[in-house]
Structures are given as structure tokens and as C-alpha cells.
Amino acid sequence: TFALALDVGSGRGYIAQHLTKETVEKLIQVDIAENALKNTVESEIPTINVVADEEFLPFKKDTFDLVISSLSLHWVNDLPRAFREIHQVLKPDGVFIGAMFGGDTLYELRCSLQLAELEREGGFSPHVSPFTAVSDLGYLLSRAGFNTLTVDTDEIQVNYPGLFEVMEDLQGKYVLCMGENNCSWNRKPLLHRETMLAAAAIYREMYGNSDGSVPATFQIYYMIGWKFHESQARPAERGSATVSFGDLAKIDGLLSRGKK
């Protein structure tokens, strides 16, 4: 049971409704979007909403037993700082559990737009927010002070009738829960109609399914990191092993011998 938990980038509180009193006794929800916190969904757990930036968490050191974050950290300007802030507010032996969109998210859309812009306008600018590579994630968490790390990836493909439906979903229906518009300052304010039509044709030609639909890929990184405490298990000293990896093929025989 976690006495006090923090949800970083909580939005309207989508995670809170899946937590139970037996797991979390009290939850603080933090988001930079004030309107989202004003319209949070109901939860059986006592919650407090705080408007704050993920990079400047307004809490004392060693405050929370658990910090969670779901699909919001790709919006952070300074991800290393956000991880350091999360680590700082965790109690020793506290755990951070997070999920964020990864580097291959919407690669079909990005590639199609870039090729169309190169062809029609002689250059391209970013139209999808930047994402972190999984090869960097473990290093960033470790540098922030987390140990006993677990990092995993998953990919979800959603099929759409075409490119325009993908963009409509990202900019319209999902903007309240995902906000997947482009946050880059150097983005172009608009795309020409001919470029959009070319991008739609490229999307269908390069990635189209046999039934005429097109896929949109969402890559998700899952991460778990712990704040150090003396009670945590530590790796054995180098050279202290009593069994060689070369004996793994004989593991059944070794186990049966041990029982005897």
C-alpha cells in the first residue's frame, strides 16, 4: 500500500479511476493545464489537484511513496530535469512507474509529410512533436538517480481510412486526452493543399493495407525505477558466482543433485 502517490501530467485523472483504496491511500494530481484539472473524472481515492510544471515540482524532497506518469512526458521540454524532479520528491525505496510515447510513434505520418514537402516545396519542417529513443531512456533514468531499472516497449497500430482521418483524430477528437498536435516552435503554420494530397498518396502507397486502410503506429515505453535505500537487493560481488553460465545446459542435473 502506498500512503501518498503523485500522478505527474495527470490530465483529467485518467489513471486515478483505475487505482483502488487498498493500493493508494491518497493521490496528488499534477498537470500544467488548469482546465484539465478543473474537469477531472471521479475516483474512489481522495485526490488533490495541483497546477504545476513537471520540470518544477512544488513538493519537498522525500515526500511520495509512489510517482506515476502516463503518456504525458513526451511534452516535457527538459526530460532529464523532469526525471530528476521525480526522483527528488520520491522517498527512499519509493518507485516511479511511467509510460510515454516513443521514437517510432507516427513514423508513417512523419515520413509521408517529409517526402511530400521535399517533393512539392523543396524542404520540410517538423509537423509531429519530437520523441525520445528507447536507447536514451535507461541512461536518462540512471543519470537522474534511479536504480533497479526496467524499461520495456510496445507498439499499437490503429488503422484509418487515410491520412486525413489520422490527422483529424490527432488534432481533434484526441486532443483532449492525448494532445497530439505539434509543440515545436520552428514548425510551419500550415501545409499547402497540394502537399497534403501528395502526402496522402505517399502514405497509402508506402504503408497502405490490402483493404485500403492505412496504419498509424504508436510506440509506448514503459519504465520502472526505484530510489535507493539500504534495504534494497544489490548485485553480488564480481567473481563470487559458484556456477558458470556454461553449465546452464546442465541445469536440470544440477538441480536434481542439489535436492539429493
GROMACS .gro file of C-alpha atoms in nm:
model
  260
    1THR     CA    1   0.000   0.000   0.000
    2PHE     CA    2   0.127   0.346  -0.096
    3ALA     CA    3   0.027   0.610   0.159
    4LEU     CA    4   0.087   0.905  -0.074
    5ALA     CA    5   0.119   0.894  -0.454
    6LEU     CA    6   0.180   1.156  -0.722
    7ASP     CA    7   0.044   1.150  -1.079
    8VAL     CA    8   0.267   1.367  -1.299
    9GLY     CA    9   0.092   1.500  -1.609
   10SER     CA   10  -0.239   1.363  -1.487
   11GLY     CA   11  -0.465   1.540  -1.736
   12ARG     CA   12  -0.824   1.482  -1.625
   13GLY     CA   13  -0.719   1.200  -1.392
   14TYR     CA   14  -0.739   0.900  -1.623
   15ILE     CA   15  -0.508   0.690  -1.404
   16ALA     CA   16  -0.684   0.773  -1.075
   17GLN     CA   17  -1.005   0.597  -1.178
   18HIS     CA   18  -0.810   0.269  -1.213
   19LEU     CA   19  -0.649   0.285  -0.868
   20THR     CA   20  -0.802   0.140  -0.551
   21LYS     CA   21  -0.802   0.250  -0.186
   22GLU     CA   22  -0.624  -0.073  -0.098
   23THR     CA   23  -0.331   0.030  -0.322
   24VAL     CA   24  -0.314   0.409  -0.288
   25GLU     CA   25  -0.447   0.593   0.017
   26LYS     CA   26  -0.411   0.947  -0.117
   27LEU     CA   27  -0.325   1.085  -0.462
   28ILE     CA   28  -0.197   1.424  -0.574
   29GLN     CA   29  -0.258   1.500  -0.942
   30VAL     CA   30  -0.026   1.748  -1.113
   31ASP     CA   31  -0.069   1.899  -1.458
   32ILE     CA   32   0.030   2.223  -1.626
   33ALA     CA   33  -0.317   2.250  -1.789
   34GLU     CA   34  -0.551   2.413  -1.538
   35ASN     CA   35  -0.865   2.340  -1.740
   36ALA     CA   36  -0.788   1.967  -1.740
   37LEU     CA   37  -0.763   1.962  -1.361
   38LYS     CA   38  -1.090   2.154  -1.330
   39ASN     CA   39  -1.266   1.871  -1.516
   40THR     CA   40  -1.114   1.562  -1.354
   41VAL     CA   41  -1.305   1.234  -1.359
   42GLU     CA   42  -1.433   1.081  -1.035
   43SER     CA   43  -1.218   0.846  -0.829
   44GLU     CA   44  -1.272   0.649  -0.507
   45ILE     CA   45  -0.933   0.770  -0.383
   46PRO     CA   46  -0.903   1.109  -0.207
   47THR     CA   47  -0.726   1.339  -0.457
   48ILE     CA   48  -0.574   1.687  -0.456
   49ASN     CA   49  -0.520   1.874  -0.784
   50VAL     CA   50  -0.215   2.098  -0.824
   51VAL     CA   51  -0.137   2.314  -1.129
   52ALA     CA   52   0.240   2.285  -1.179
   53ASP     CA   53   0.509   2.226  -1.438
   54GLU     CA   54   0.655   1.873  -1.446
   55GLU     CA   55   1.003   2.030  -1.459
   56PHE     CA   56   0.946   2.230  -1.137
   57LEU     CA   57   0.750   2.009  -0.896
   58PRO     CA   58   0.643   2.217  -0.591
   59PHE     CA   59   0.697   1.945  -0.330
   60LYS     CA   60   0.955   1.879  -0.062
   61LYS     CA   61   1.226   1.620  -0.101
   62ASP     CA   62   1.137   1.261   0.002
   63THR     CA   63   0.759   1.319   0.001
   64PHE     CA   64   0.596   1.044  -0.208
   65ASP     CA   65   0.594   0.664  -0.185
   66LEU     CA   66   0.491   0.632  -0.550
   67VAL     CA   67   0.511   0.854  -0.859
   68ILE     CA   68   0.326   0.761  -1.176
   69SER     CA   69   0.306   0.923  -1.518
   70SER     CA   70   0.106   0.809  -1.819
   71LEU     CA   71   0.164   0.934  -2.175
   72SER     CA   72   0.249   1.295  -2.090
   73LEU     CA   73   0.628   1.312  -2.061
   74HIS     CA   74   0.685   1.345  -2.437
   75TRP     CA   75   0.552   1.702  -2.398
   76VAL     CA   76   0.823   1.795  -2.147
   77ASN     CA   77   1.085   2.040  -2.274
   78ASP     CA   78   1.362   1.916  -2.042
   79LEU     CA   79   1.312   1.542  -1.983
   80PRO     CA   80   1.634   1.490  -1.778
   81ARG     CA   81   1.523   1.765  -1.540
   82ALA     CA   82   1.173   1.615  -1.510
   83PHE     CA   83   1.324   1.278  -1.415
   84ARG     CA   84   1.548   1.448  -1.155
   85GLU     CA   85   1.246   1.627  -1.008
   86ILE     CA   86   1.054   1.299  -0.984
   87HIS     CA   87   1.350   1.128  -0.820
   88GLN     CA   88   1.390   1.411  -0.569
   89VAL     CA   89   1.028   1.405  -0.444
   90LEU     CA   90   1.032   1.025  -0.401
   91LYS     CA   91   1.106   0.876  -0.060
   92PRO     CA   92   1.397   0.632  -0.034
   93ASP     CA   93   1.275   0.294  -0.164
   94GLY     CA   94   0.996   0.480  -0.346
   95VAL     CA   95   0.915   0.378  -0.702
   96PHE     CA   96   0.846   0.563  -1.025
   97ILE     CA   97   0.622   0.387  -1.280
   98GLY     CA   98   0.573   0.563  -1.612
   99ALA     CA   99   0.470   0.527  -1.973
  100MET     CA  100   0.549   0.764  -2.259
  101PHE     CA  101   0.530   0.774  -2.636
  102GLY     CA  102   0.850   0.659  -2.805
  103GLY     CA  103   1.058   0.743  -3.111
  104ASP     CA  104   0.870   0.533  -3.368
  105THR     CA  105   0.533   0.689  -3.285
  106LEU     CA  106   0.354   0.809  -3.603
  107TYR     CA  107   0.657   0.732  -3.818
  108GLU     CA  108   0.430   0.665  -4.117
  109LEU     CA  109   0.278   1.012  -4.091
  110ARG     CA  110   0.611   1.185  -4.038
  111CYS     CA  111   0.779   1.014  -4.332
  112SER     CA  112   0.487   1.080  -4.568
  113LEU     CA  113   0.475   1.451  -4.481
  114GLN     CA  114   0.851   1.490  -4.516
  115LEU     CA  115   0.865   1.322  -4.856
  116ALA     CA  116   0.569   1.525  -4.983
  117GLU     CA  117   0.722   1.853  -4.865
  118LEU     CA  118   1.058   1.769  -5.019
  119GLU     CA  119   0.889   1.692  -5.349
  120ARG     CA  120   0.646   1.988  -5.362
  121GLU     CA  121   0.823   2.259  -5.160
  122GLY     CA  122   1.193   2.171  -5.174
  123GLY     CA  123   1.234   2.120  -4.799
  124PHE     CA  124   1.046   2.014  -4.485
  125SER     CA  125   0.985   2.115  -4.125
  126PRO     CA  126   0.861   1.906  -3.831
  127HIS     CA  127   0.484   1.854  -3.812
  128VAL     CA  128   0.483   1.593  -3.532
  129SER     CA  129   0.626   1.651  -3.185
  130PRO     CA  130   0.974   1.502  -3.123
  131PHE     CA  131   1.004   1.176  -2.928
  132THR     CA  132   1.276   1.009  -2.718
  133ALA     CA  133   1.463   0.699  -2.838
  134VAL     CA  134   1.448   0.390  -2.616
  135SER     CA  135   1.828   0.368  -2.622
  136ASP     CA  136   1.840   0.701  -2.433
  137LEU     CA  137   1.568   0.629  -2.178
  138GLY     CA  138   1.761   0.394  -1.950
  139TYR     CA  139   2.058   0.631  -1.946
  140LEU     CA  140   1.837   0.931  -1.859
  141LEU     CA  141   1.670   0.744  -1.572
  142SER     CA  142   2.003   0.620  -1.439
  143ARG     CA  143   2.157   0.967  -1.459
  144ALA     CA  144   1.860   1.104  -1.263
  145GLY     CA  145   1.948   0.864  -0.978
  146PHE     CA  146   1.708   0.573  -1.031
  147ASN     CA  147   1.828   0.216  -0.986
  148THR     CA  148   1.691  -0.136  -1.044
  149LEU     CA  149   1.556  -0.010  -1.375
  150THR     CA  150   1.308  -0.186  -1.602
  151VAL     CA  151   1.239  -0.046  -1.950
  152ASP     CA  152   1.009  -0.216  -2.200
  153THR     CA  153   0.848  -0.117  -2.529
  154ASP     CA  154   0.520  -0.191  -2.700
  155GLU     CA  155   0.366  -0.091  -3.032
  156ILE     CA  156  -0.001  -0.034  -3.105
  157GLN     CA  157  -0.126   0.005  -3.461
  158VAL     CA  158  -0.455   0.180  -3.535
  159ASN     CA  159  -0.598   0.158  -3.887
  160TYR     CA  160  -0.762   0.460  -4.053
  161PRO     CA  161  -0.930   0.521  -4.391
  162GLY     CA  162  -0.649   0.762  -4.486
  163LEU     CA  163  -0.402   1.032  -4.382
  164PHE     CA  164  -0.668   1.299  -4.333
  165GLU     CA  165  -0.855   1.082  -4.084
  166VAL     CA  166  -0.531   1.023  -3.892
  167MET     CA  167  -0.467   1.395  -3.863
  168GLU     CA  168  -0.829   1.471  -3.775
  169ASP     CA  169  -0.813   1.219  -3.490
  170LEU     CA  170  -0.484   1.357  -3.356
  171GLN     CA  171  -0.582   1.723  -3.377
  172GLY     CA  172  -0.950   1.693  -3.296
  173LYS     CA  173  -1.106   1.405  -3.107
  174TYR     CA  174  -0.792   1.302  -2.916
  175VAL     CA  175  -0.662   1.650  -2.845
  176LEU     CA  176  -0.832   1.646  -2.501
  177CYS     CA  177  -0.667   1.326  -2.380
  178MET     CA  178  -0.355   1.297  -2.597
  179GLY     CA  179  -0.295   1.650  -2.722
  180GLU     CA  180  -0.104   1.513  -3.018
  181ASN     CA  181  -0.060   1.837  -3.200
  182ASN     CA  182   0.286   1.970  -3.279
  183CYS     CA  183   0.458   2.165  -3.000
  184SER     CA  184   0.774   2.261  -3.194
  185TRP     CA  185   0.838   2.634  -3.214
  186ASN     CA  186   1.001   2.603  -3.558
  187ARG     CA  187   0.707   2.429  -3.720
  188LYS     CA  188   0.539   2.569  -4.030
  189PRO     CA  189   0.198   2.724  -3.956
  190LEU     CA  190   0.027   2.540  -4.243
  191LEU     CA  191   0.068   2.287  -4.522
  192HIS     CA  192  -0.034   2.361  -4.880
  193ARG     CA  193  -0.325   2.164  -5.021
  194GLU     CA  194  -0.112   2.004  -5.294
  195THR     CA  195   0.144   1.893  -5.035
  196MET     CA  196  -0.128   1.735  -4.823
  197LEU     CA  197  -0.272   1.547  -5.121
  198ALA     CA  198   0.077   1.424  -5.213
  199ALA     CA  199   0.138   1.313  -4.854
  200ALA     CA  200  -0.190   1.119  -4.853
  201ALA     CA  201  -0.090   0.940  -5.175
  202ILE     CA  202   0.258   0.860  -5.040
  203TYR     CA  203   0.110   0.733  -4.712
  204ARG     CA  204  -0.122   0.495  -4.893
  205GLU     CA  205   0.146   0.381  -5.141
  206MET     CA  206   0.418   0.314  -4.881
  207TYR     CA  207   0.218   0.187  -4.585
  208GLY     CA  208  -0.135   0.109  -4.708
  209ASN     CA  209  -0.307  -0.214  -4.605
  210SER     CA  210  -0.462  -0.454  -4.854
  211ASP     CA  211  -0.813  -0.338  -4.755
  212GLY     CA  212  -0.734   0.023  -4.846
  213SER     CA  213  -0.681   0.150  -4.491
  214VAL     CA  214  -0.355   0.294  -4.357
  215PRO     CA  215  -0.186   0.216  -4.022
  216ALA     CA  216  -0.076   0.467  -3.759
  217THR     CA  217   0.181   0.331  -3.514
  218PHE     CA  218   0.205   0.437  -3.151
  219GLN     CA  219   0.519   0.317  -2.974
  220ILE     CA  220   0.499   0.318  -2.595
  221TYR     CA  221   0.786   0.294  -2.349
  222TYR     CA  222   0.713   0.151  -2.004
  223MET     CA  223   0.960   0.226  -1.725
  224ILE     CA  224   1.008   0.142  -1.359
  225GLY     CA  225   1.280   0.296  -1.143
  226TRP     CA  226   1.348   0.289  -0.769
  227LYS     CA  227   1.507   0.543  -0.537
  228PHE     CA  228   1.797   0.390  -0.347
  229HIS     CA  229   1.751   0.251   0.003
  230GLU     CA  230   1.981   0.034   0.215
  231SER     CA  231   1.722  -0.245   0.232
  232GLN     CA  232   1.717  -0.296  -0.146
  233ALA     CA  233   1.879  -0.602  -0.301
  234ARG     CA  234   2.222  -0.543  -0.454
  235PRO     CA  235   2.417  -0.735  -0.717
  236ALA     CA  236   2.669  -0.988  -0.585
  237GLU     CA  237   3.039  -0.901  -0.595
  238ARG     CA  238   3.219  -0.970  -0.919
  239GLY     CA  239   3.375  -1.317  -0.919
  240SER     CA  240   3.157  -1.454  -0.639
  241ALA     CA  241   2.947  -1.681  -0.865
  242THR     CA  242   2.962  -2.056  -0.790
  243VAL     CA  243   2.805  -2.172  -1.119
  244SER     CA  244   2.925  -2.095  -1.470
  245PHE     CA  245   2.693  -1.981  -1.750
  246GLY     CA  246   2.845  -2.268  -1.945
  247ASP     CA  247   2.664  -2.507  -1.710
  248LEU     CA  248   2.318  -2.374  -1.793
  249ALA     CA  249   2.265  -2.660  -2.038
  250LYS     CA  250   2.306  -2.898  -1.742
  251ILE     CA  251   2.070  -2.706  -1.513
  252ASP     CA  252   1.827  -2.997  -1.463
  253GLY     CA  253   2.106  -3.224  -1.348
  254LEU     CA  254   2.247  -2.961  -1.112
  255LEU     CA  255   1.907  -2.901  -0.953
  256SER     CA  256   1.838  -3.272  -0.901
  257ARG     CA  257   2.183  -3.315  -0.743
  258GLY     CA  258   2.112  -3.029  -0.507
  259LYS     CA  259   1.788  -3.191  -0.389
  260LYS     CA  260   1.968  -3.515  -0.311
   0.00000   0.00000   0.00000
